Amino acid sequence: MDTVLTPPTPQTLAKQFKEVRDLSLEICEPLQPEDFVVQPVVDVSPPKWHLAHTTWFFEVFLLNKFLPGYKLFNKDYPFLFNSYYENEGERWIRSERGALSRPAVNEIKAYRAYVDEHMEKLLQEPLTPEQTHIFEIGLNHEQQHQELLVYDIKHILGINPLFPVYKEKVKPRYQPNLSSKWLTVEEGVYKMGYAGQQFHFDNEEGEHQVFLHAYEIQDRLITNGEFMEFINAGAYQDFNLWLMEGHEWVKKENIRAPFYWMKEGKEWYHFTLSGKERVNPEEPVTHISFYEADAFAKWKGMRLPTEQEWEVACRMYSPQIPEEANLMDCRNFRTMPRKGNNPQFYGDVWEWTNSSYLPYPYYKKVEGALGEYNGKFMVNQMVLRGGSFATMKNHIRPSYRNFFHPNLRWHFTGFRLAQHI
Amino acid sequence: MDTVLTPPTPQTLAKQFKEVRDLSLEICEPLQPEDFVVQPVVDVSPPKWHLAHTTWFFEVFLLNKFLPGYKLFNKDYPFLFNSYYENEGERWIRSERGALSRPAVNEIKAYRAYVDEHMEKLLQEPLTPEQTHIFEIGLNHEQQHQELLVYDIKHILGINPLFPVYKEKVKPRYQPNLSSKWLTVEEGVYKMGYAGQQFHFDNEEGEHQVFLHAYEIQDRLITNGEFMEFINAGAYQDFNLWLMEGHEWVKKENIRAPFYWMKEGKEWYHFTLSGKERVNPEEPVTHISFYEADAFAKWKGMRLPTEQEWEVACRMYSPQIPEEANLMDCRNFRTMPRKGNNPQFYGDVWEWTNSSYLPYPYYKKVEGALGEYNGKFMVNQMVLRGGSFATMKNHIRPSYRNFFHPNLRWHFTGFRLAQHI
Amino acid sequence: MDTVLTPPTPQTLAKQFKEVRDLSLEICEPLQPEDFVVQPVVDVSPPKWHLAHTTWFFEVFLLNKFLPGYKLFNKDYPFLFNSYYENEGERWIRSERGALSRPAVNEIKAYRAYVDEHMEKLLQEPLTPEQTHIFEIGLNHEQQHQELLVYDIKHILGINPLFPVYKEKVKPRYQPNLSSKWLTVEEGVYKMGYAGQQFHFDNEEGEHQVFLHAYEIQDRLITNGEFMEFINAGAYQDFNLWLMEGHEWVKKENIRAPFYWMKEGKEWYHFTLSGKERVNPEEPVTHISFYEADAFAKWKGMRLPTEQEWEVACRMYSPQIPEEANLMDCRNFRTMPRKGNNPQFYGDVWEWTNSSYLPYPYYKKVEGALGEYNGKFMVNQMVLRGGSFATMKNHIRPSYRNFFHPNLRWHFTGFRLAQHI
Amino acid sequence: MDTVLTPPTPQTLAKQFKEVRDLSLEICEPLQPEDFVVQPVVDVSPPKWHLAHTTWFFEVFLLNKFLPGYKLFNKDYPFLFNSYYENEGERWIRSERGALSRPAVNEIKAYRAYVDEHMEKLLQEPLTPEQTHIFEIGLNHEQQHQELLVYDIKHILGINPLFPVYKEKVKPRYQPNLSSKWLTVEEGVYKMGYAGQQFHFDNEEGEHQVFLHAYEIQDRLITNGEFMEFINAGAYQDFNLWLMEGHEWVKKENIRAPFYWMKEGKEWYHFTLSGKERVNPEEPVTHISFYEADAFAKWKGMRLPTEQEWEVACRMYSPQIPEEANLMDCRNFRTMPRKGNNPQFYGDVWEWTNSSYLPYPYYKKVEGALGEYNGKFMVNQMVLRGGSFATMKNHIRPSYRNFFHPNLRWHFTGFRLAQHI
């Protein structure tokens, strides 16, 4: 804790900034203008909204406060592109983001260019610690939205009966290994939570201790092939396997398989970013809700790990983040199989845990708008851990906490099992 | 009635066809690609959907049936672009038209070109009477959608806080005349309904007789200025003026003024196709629901005319359709004031009547899909008469029946008053 | 029309009052206290609410205005028992009437006794014409609620899986006659609307003329047996027979048969006020919506009569109201078959017409609360004519207009067919 | 753990059974028949449903399985009175319990008498351990419903504008003490969970260890007076204090104060089981949601305790359950103030914790219907601890876990604060 980090130079920050900003546009490269506009369900935002909202973040939290003489690009944009920051005033209703054709994509690109240009000015001088902190949040925020962009683009294309291809698939570089063994963790008091000096979010902050009873946890994720057995066993209809709200969701939404799956004859297909493909039984299952993960675990007579169990096992068995974790760099938007028979904790899909998203013992909500970033969501959501193939590499760490409502599944979700010993 | 109409030559039909088809694209000319996609409310369809649906009509009802060897442009399009024709099979759900980014606008233009090219082939030979009838419905259908396109484009731009301009306004060619007098119709039996040999819709077919008690009807529409008095009198809050379902709608939707109106300080503004403007008190009020028209009439101690009263008075006092009626030709998308002190029955905005949309005595529903065109809507809707500035000239006739649910007001609506004598 | 009616004596009014008031309680006689409370759907009101609301009518419109020194029975009751009279102030929300266990039935009976006692005082002196008018409305209002009481009691008992018996059935006094012939009406101008000196509602007021084209109309109602053929023909699934909103209702509500019908094996049963019984194919079909009546007519290649056609045919072919019409007097709550082969226009079930509920030419809405009685409902509803076995005899007349939304069917509805000649 | 419990004698069980069964009827004693029927919101069940459902539990899980020759009282009752046990087959939909007037209260009392009589027969011989276990669950189940009965009766009477009195208030036996101090718990590993040999629920089973960081916790609950300060500070409007879903709930439901509170002039009143009364600032605040408790804690710069913190502090500072805890015995249905300055952990109102309802490490869902008792609710709910004045004394224990959705507040809820040291 005593290590003093050398503050990054303005040049470093400017380079980081450019890289992150460029990637957002690169992700949208394959889209047609029409794809930028739609919002098929409330959880999905139009891609052009993501491009503008991440820009708004730098505009209101940095430029508008710290760059002397800065003028808003457009006085209506803060109203249009504030997401949920009550401290930043009124905003366009979330469910109606898809009702806005304007500003058009080109106008939003001009907005990005304008803000980037002014950010470059701001970054010519060293930032204060406060500015640096906000700047880092801004970059990490945009990286989170880059992952959301991939979720949302997949949703927009995937519910379209024409099943448009986002990008032709890159051949995976290695073969999957379906061997599976249990990793053991003994009873004891363990440390968890973020303890380093790098950027991290407030919700993972504060190393603290937890007592864990002895448990076993799988060294890889559940696969499509294993999930097909669950389907074939009629488990979607067996209410004894389900949480009550989960089974009500199954019945109301007529859920029969993971999201994007379609059966043709006896064969399962699914929509991928490369179009419609046969489901590969060797890949990790994805696009399942917490309810489905939980029911699968019960069907096996087991359970999902808690986030504490996941983090402790991860630190113990996968202390290094493998190079392959960040497949975003590969621009290969596919759920990836495990490499060799190494325990795999990252880089494929986010893993549902049986933990609710709640504050850590030392959690303190920050004052003002940035306090709204994470803290106000700490109810009715479940924690996911690990990171997906669409997660930025610098977001891959044992302490990172992702969270979603238990019925959602348009993001890249999966799970592994645990049990007591 | 004995006149035998000479069937139009193939060249004439091909020319008509091209004119109608071109106009649809011309209407969309000012749009950006993003504007073609959105569906802010269920009643509005994305402009690209209109372009494709009108094309689908020719494809399935003519080409696919009568052009030997015709191949569908895309086997998924009938599913995507069928509107409500149960006889034509399954279709994409109406409320989710705005969830589809694809086919992109360019693909839909290619679809139009493909169908137009094959239509030209079909039109090289004389059509059978049956084909001619379907062809005429197809043209009139597309013209109806051209008017809907204008409604929907206005809605898409008008709910956007940026208030984008569709087209700069053309200066009106004449001055309004606000003088008003009552036109009298004596008690008696009158003829109404379509009695000619030209194209007309099945819902107006069948000349028949009605008995009318003596009445007076205004020679012009109610103006914005008159409607402001209604607002200022607190009439939106006076339940005694309203139908119960109308007042529930007012309270639930928090209605205070016509659609697109905004008050700034003491001044009323409204969104027009030329952007935000001050409300001109001399123009006919528009974008009001049946409920508002009915409440205004009660506030004046009068009532709306029935569609029978409207048609009889129109035939009596405005037998000629004035040149100005079709302002669509002028490409001037504004509600137009009356010319001189002539009675004005057309060319400004559709007029709510106090008649429900019900079948005429001799109405016969056609067999098959085209029977679904009008007949299945004959419940819970109110009749509008006259035609708006966005109505095609050949749709302007005394017998033409338009119909909408009583709460809707994104189309160009208005009204005049009547009373017994 | 010049006949001067002798005003009724106070004794006559007091006797009428007592008879009407007693009947409301008699209708509720077979109920258990629990039956008075529930509201299974928003259209149904708890029986105790009907008992109180009809009492409130006399209290606020007569006693409170005209009986010197009158004190409200309970200052909260006007809030609880006002139905929809905006002029009478705030009121308990309609959909939550079933959430109120208090006042208990006994308290409401005490309320009735209190108001009755004061009404007797008021009726000791001759009423002014204005008071007489309100008094007559009050009586007719309570009689309308007596019919609603029967609808609502049937609903409350009929959706209960225990199918409780309201009252054992009284054997019908005559045999049905299923012969059917067409009654002819020639083209011409006819008079309609109420033209007498007796009590009538404002919505039927004003004799006026209508032009009718020649038509035929059935001399009896469609039977259960005929309706079973419609069901067996798969007509509920044949969208070509339905209004679009009707077929959406069929699909959304999964409608397969009239309300209260259940199929067991190959046999149709239905819930009656005497419990579950086999459906008698010779009785008029009832508990069908306007949509079902309309679809049946289309299935037969015919149509429903308009209310004008119904009234003119009724006046022509059934000028006398048959003694059997008012089966309420018989306390025999069953749909009754036709007597002999007389044309039957009353006394079985209300008949859907293809007319929307709209004002007559001379309709004038009364000032104040009583103007809300009928006028504010004149949109989105369809007219029913004739009267049911649960209609009070003095409500049976050719000009009486009943009206309901087209999807409703818990009341005693039926229909006959018409066609042009 | 080695202590062998002597199984209770049949006489003891029969006596226990009678006491529990009698109390359910006693709780309903003050009700009128109409009060037994209504269901103002989905979470509330009609009192007669509680009386029948608790009876059904004994009928299907004991009599029907273990009493030879037992005949169901009524073959339709299992359908009507199964609550949520999928293993027990189809059931009447929960939200429509208030739509059933029958069976009437007297029939349900006859049902209770019938089942009680047969239970007496079953209890003449010693029960097997399995039977004893089910019997104990049945008794505890009925006791839980006795508390629910009080919640629901209060709701039914409390939303009625007449504010009916359930029972006149018994004078409290002691004076409140508003002194408050912080109880300290040091960092360490603590035991929690049920570890005894008495009856307990599966969700509290399995003693296990937890690591707690040092914290302080209040020795009494937050009072009405303290909550008024929160209201007066405008905290309901200060979004920074709220979870996002909490503040959306506040805005949508227009929440301004605890449930049942009404402001008249400057004075707060609330509905109590003894009718409308002034809010006593010295009593614990109740009828607040988790969201309100959480916002209050944030307003104070503190937080709610977790259920682990609550249980450990309770075991440490209140090892004995005070006599006053079970005020149900006193039949005094009021939130009770603290006695003296003792730490108070029971007997007033249930305390919201900041813990989601999740399984304990050793939790095992039981096979079959009884496995549905607790386990299937373990998502989206928050844990409450302590027990209210309406909780049966034998349910008051440190390990007992109650759970509700975070927005609910018709039950007797409250909270205390905690903070780290």
mmCIF file of N, CA and C in Angstrom, chain C residues 16-72:
data_model
loop_
_atom_site.group_PDB
_atom_site.id
_atom_site.type_symbol
_atom_site.label_atom_id
_atom_site.label_comp_id
_atom_site.label_asym_id
_atom_site.label_seq_id
_atom_site.Cartn_x
_atom_site.Cartn_y
_atom_site.Cartn_z
ATOM 1 N N GLN C 16 -95.212 3.125 -5.794
ATOM 2 C CA GLN C 16 -94.197 2.782 -6.797
ATOM 3 C C GLN C 16 -92.816 2.687 -6.162
ATOM 4 N N PHE C 17 -92.524 3.678 -5.344
ATOM 5 C CA PHE C 17 -91.208 3.735 -4.713
ATOM 6 C C PHE C 17 -90.951 2.473 -3.900
ATOM 7 N N LYS C 18 -91.933 2.127 -3.106
ATOM 8 C CA LYS C 18 -91.756 0.955 -2.247
ATOM 9 C C LYS C 18 -91.571 -0.314 -3.070
ATOM 10 N N GLU C 19 -92.357 -0.441 -4.124
ATOM 11 C CA GLU C 19 -92.240 -1.651 -4.953
ATOM 12 C C GLU C 19 -90.843 -1.793 -5.558
ATOM 13 N N VAL C 20 -90.358 -0.679 -6.081
ATOM 14 C CA VAL C 20 -89.027 -0.732 -6.706
ATOM 15 C C VAL C 20 -87.967 -1.030 -5.661
ATOM 16 N N ARG C 21 -88.047 -0.328 -4.559
ATOM 17 C CA ARG C 21 -87.015 -0.495 -3.531
ATOM 18 C C ARG C 21 -87.030 -1.914 -2.969
ATOM 19 N N ASP C 22 -88.235 -2.468 -2.795
ATOM 20 C CA ASP C 22 -88.328 -3.828 -2.251
ATOM 21 C C ASP C 22 -87.705 -4.850 -3.197
ATOM 22 N N LEU C 23 -87.922 -4.616 -4.480
ATOM 23 C CA LEU C 23 -87.434 -5.617 -5.430
ATOM 24 C C LEU C 23 -85.905 -5.739 -5.388
ATOM 25 N N SER C 24 -85.213 -4.636 -5.192
ATOM 26 C CA SER C 24 -83.742 -4.714 -5.118
ATOM 27 C C SER C 24 -83.315 -5.665 -4.009
ATOM 28 N N LEU C 25 -83.962 -5.542 -2.872
ATOM 29 C CA LEU C 25 -83.602 -6.440 -1.770
ATOM 30 C C LEU C 25 -84.009 -7.874 -2.071
ATOM 31 N N GLU C 26 -85.164 -8.006 -2.729
ATOM 32 C CA GLU C 26 -85.629 -9.360 -3.043
ATOM 33 C C GLU C 26 -84.639 -10.066 -3.977
ATOM 34 N N ILE C 27 -84.114 -9.321 -4.930
ATOM 35 C CA ILE C 27 -83.139 -9.933 -5.849
ATOM 36 C C ILE C 27 -81.921 -10.455 -5.094
ATOM 37 N N CYS C 28 -81.577 -9.754 -4.013
ATOM 38 C CA CYS C 28 -80.393 -10.147 -3.251
ATOM 39 C C CYS C 28 -80.690 -11.190 -2.182
ATOM 40 N N GLU C 29 -81.953 -11.512 -2.042
ATOM 41 C CA GLU C 29 -82.373 -12.428 -0.977
ATOM 42 C C GLU C 29 -81.553 -13.723 -0.949
ATOM 43 N N PRO C 30 -81.336 -14.372 -2.076
ATOM 44 C CA PRO C 30 -80.630 -15.666 -2.011
ATOM 45 C C PRO C 30 -79.137 -15.569 -1.710
ATOM 46 N N LEU C 31 -78.609 -14.364 -1.617
ATOM 47 C CA LEU C 31 -77.154 -14.241 -1.455
ATOM 48 C C LEU C 31 -76.705 -14.438 -0.018
ATOM 49 N N GLN C 32 -75.495 -14.901 0.123
ATOM 50 C CA GLN C 32 -74.839 -14.920 1.420
ATOM 51 C C GLN C 32 -74.066 -13.604 1.555
ATOM 52 N N PRO C 33 -73.760 -13.189 2.795
ATOM 53 C CA PRO C 33 -73.098 -11.891 2.948
ATOM 54 C C PRO C 33 -71.822 -11.776 2.100
ATOM 55 N N GLU C 34 -71.076 -12.851 1.975
ATOM 56 C CA GLU C 34 -69.823 -12.817 1.223
ATOM 57 C C GLU C 34 -70.066 -12.487 -0.254
ATOM 58 N N ASP C 35 -71.228 -12.899 -0.775
ATOM 59 C CA ASP C 35 -71.516 -12.662 -2.197
ATOM 60 C C ASP C 35 -71.710 -11.184 -2.518
ATOM 61 N N PHE C 36 -72.015 -10.402 -1.507
ATOM 62 C CA PHE C 36 -72.291 -8.975 -1.713
ATOM 63 C C PHE C 36 -71.025 -8.144 -1.948
ATOM 64 N N VAL C 37 -69.872 -8.749 -1.764
ATOM 65 C CA VAL C 37 -68.643 -7.969 -1.624
ATOM 66 C C VAL C 37 -67.765 -7.989 -2.867
ATOM 67 N N VAL C 38 -67.761 -9.089 -3.610
ATOM 68 C CA VAL C 38 -66.692 -9.284 -4.589
ATOM 69 C C VAL C 38 -66.957 -8.596 -5.927
ATOM 70 N N GLN C 39 -65.878 -8.331 -6.609
ATOM 71 C CA GLN C 39 -65.876 -7.669 -7.919
ATOM 72 C C GLN C 39 -64.871 -8.414 -8.806
ATOM 73 N N PRO C 40 -65.307 -9.472 -9.448
ATOM 74 C CA PRO C 40 -64.323 -10.290 -10.177
ATOM 75 C C PRO C 40 -63.677 -9.580 -11.368
ATOM 76 N N VAL C 41 -64.389 -8.674 -12.003
ATOM 77 C CA VAL C 41 -63.796 -7.858 -13.074
ATOM 78 C C VAL C 41 -64.311 -6.443 -12.919
ATOM 79 N N VAL C 42 -63.693 -5.509 -13.595
ATOM 80 C CA VAL C 42 -64.012 -4.106 -13.368
ATOM 81 C C VAL C 42 -65.456 -3.779 -13.760
ATOM 82 N N ASP C 43 -66.006 -4.478 -14.721
ATOM 83 C CA ASP C 43 -67.360 -4.161 -15.158
ATOM 84 C C ASP C 43 -68.426 -4.575 -14.153
ATOM 85 N N VAL C 44 -68.087 -5.504 -13.312
ATOM 86 C CA VAL C 44 -69.036 -6.001 -12.309
ATOM 87 C C VAL C 44 -68.877 -5.179 -11.031
ATOM 88 N N SER C 45 -70.003 -4.822 -10.419
ATOM 89 C CA SER C 45 -69.941 -4.161 -9.120
ATOM 90 C C SER C 45 -70.456 -5.110 -8.048
ATOM 91 N N PRO C 46 -69.926 -4.995 -6.833
ATOM 92 C CA PRO C 46 -70.431 -5.825 -5.738
ATOM 93 C C PRO C 46 -71.915 -5.530 -5.502
ATOM 94 N N PRO C 47 -72.731 -6.548 -5.262
ATOM 95 C CA PRO C 47 -74.162 -6.305 -5.008
ATOM 96 C C PRO C 47 -74.414 -5.246 -3.937
ATOM 97 N N LYS C 48 -73.635 -5.231 -2.883
ATOM 98 C CA LYS C 48 -73.900 -4.216 -1.857
ATOM 99 C C LYS C 48 -73.628 -2.811 -2.391
ATOM 100 N N TRP C 49 -72.735 -2.691 -3.325
ATOM 101 C CA TRP C 49 -72.524 -1.383 -3.941
ATOM 102 C C TRP C 49 -73.773 -0.939 -4.700
ATOM 103 N N HIS C 50 -74.384 -1.848 -5.457
ATOM 104 C CA HIS C 50 -75.622 -1.491 -6.167
ATOM 105 C C HIS C 50 -76.697 -1.027 -5.175
ATOM 106 N N LEU C 51 -76.832 -1.769 -4.071
ATOM 107 C CA LEU C 51 -77.858 -1.397 -3.080
ATOM 108 C C LEU C 51 -77.601 -0.004 -2.519
ATOM 109 N N ALA C 52 -76.346 0.321 -2.343
ATOM 110 C CA ALA C 52 -76.026 1.630 -1.769
ATOM 111 C C ALA C 52 -76.085 2.739 -2.822
ATOM 112 N N HIS C 53 -75.572 2.454 -4.002
ATOM 113 C CA HIS C 53 -75.525 3.486 -5.043
ATOM 114 C C HIS C 53 -76.925 3.958 -5.436
ATOM 115 N N THR C 54 -77.859 3.041 -5.574
ATOM 116 C CA THR C 54 -79.226 3.423 -5.947
ATOM 117 C C THR C 54 -79.875 4.250 -4.840
ATOM 118 N N THR C 55 -79.442 4.024 -3.621
ATOM 119 C CA THR C 55 -79.932 4.793 -2.470
ATOM 120 C C THR C 55 -79.311 6.187 -2.471
ATOM 121 N N TRP C 56 -78.013 6.210 -2.751
ATOM 122 C CA TRP C 56 -77.311 7.486 -2.851
ATOM 123 C C TRP C 56 -77.988 8.402 -3.864
ATOM 124 N N PHE C 57 -78.477 7.829 -4.959
ATOM 125 C CA PHE C 57 -79.115 8.621 -6.003
ATOM 126 C C PHE C 57 -80.283 9.434 -5.428
ATOM 127 N N PHE C 58 -81.135 8.769 -4.673
ATOM 128 C CA PHE C 58 -82.262 9.494 -4.048
ATOM 129 C C PHE C 58 -81.775 10.476 -2.991
ATOM 130 N N GLU C 59 -80.733 10.076 -2.273
ATOM 131 C CA GLU C 59 -80.251 10.939 -1.203
ATOM 132 C C GLU C 59 -79.699 12.263 -1.735
ATOM 133 N N VAL C 60 -78.820 12.167 -2.758
ATOM 134 C CA VAL C 60 -78.172 13.422 -3.188
ATOM 135 C C VAL C 60 -79.024 14.242 -4.148
ATOM 136 N N PHE C 61 -79.830 13.554 -4.979
ATOM 137 C CA PHE C 61 -80.557 14.333 -5.985
ATOM 138 C C PHE C 61 -81.944 14.784 -5.502
ATOM 139 N N LEU C 62 -82.465 14.138 -4.442
ATOM 140 C CA LEU C 62 -83.772 14.570 -3.925
ATOM 141 C C LEU C 62 -83.702 15.030 -2.469
ATOM 142 N N LEU C 63 -83.355 14.118 -1.571
ATOM 143 C CA LEU C 63 -83.446 14.464 -0.141
ATOM 144 C C LEU C 63 -82.551 15.637 0.220
ATOM 145 N N ASN C 64 -81.321 15.548 -0.241
ATOM 146 C CA ASN C 64 -80.354 16.564 0.145
ATOM 147 C C ASN C 64 -80.716 17.937 -0.427
ATOM 148 N N LYS C 65 -81.475 17.932 -1.523
ATOM 149 C CA LYS C 65 -81.829 19.202 -2.150
ATOM 150 C C LYS C 65 -83.188 19.702 -1.721
ATOM 151 N N PHE C 66 -84.112 18.777 -1.478
ATOM 152 C CA PHE C 66 -85.504 19.218 -1.335
ATOM 153 C C PHE C 66 -86.157 18.905 0.009
ATOM 154 N N LEU C 67 -85.551 18.062 0.821
ATOM 155 C CA LEU C 67 -86.162 17.782 2.126
ATOM 156 C C LEU C 67 -85.500 18.653 3.183
ATOM 157 N N PRO C 68 -86.234 19.640 3.692
ATOM 158 C CA PRO C 68 -85.609 20.584 4.621
ATOM 159 C C PRO C 68 -85.039 19.853 5.840
ATOM 160 N N GLY C 69 -83.842 20.222 6.189
ATOM 161 C CA GLY C 69 -83.219 19.668 7.387
ATOM 162 C C GLY C 69 -82.663 18.268 7.222
ATOM 163 N N TYR C 70 -82.673 17.760 6.014
ATOM 164 C CA TYR C 70 -82.175 16.393 5.822
ATOM 165 C C TYR C 70 -80.686 16.311 6.153
ATOM 166 N N LYS C 71 -80.326 15.279 6.900
ATOM 167 C CA LYS C 71 -78.915 15.036 7.215
ATOM 168 C C LYS C 71 -78.451 13.772 6.514
ATOM 169 N N LEU C 72 -77.279 13.840 5.899
ATOM 170 C CA LEU C 72 -76.710 12.636 5.266
ATOM 171 C C LEU C 72 -76.619 11.514 6.286
#
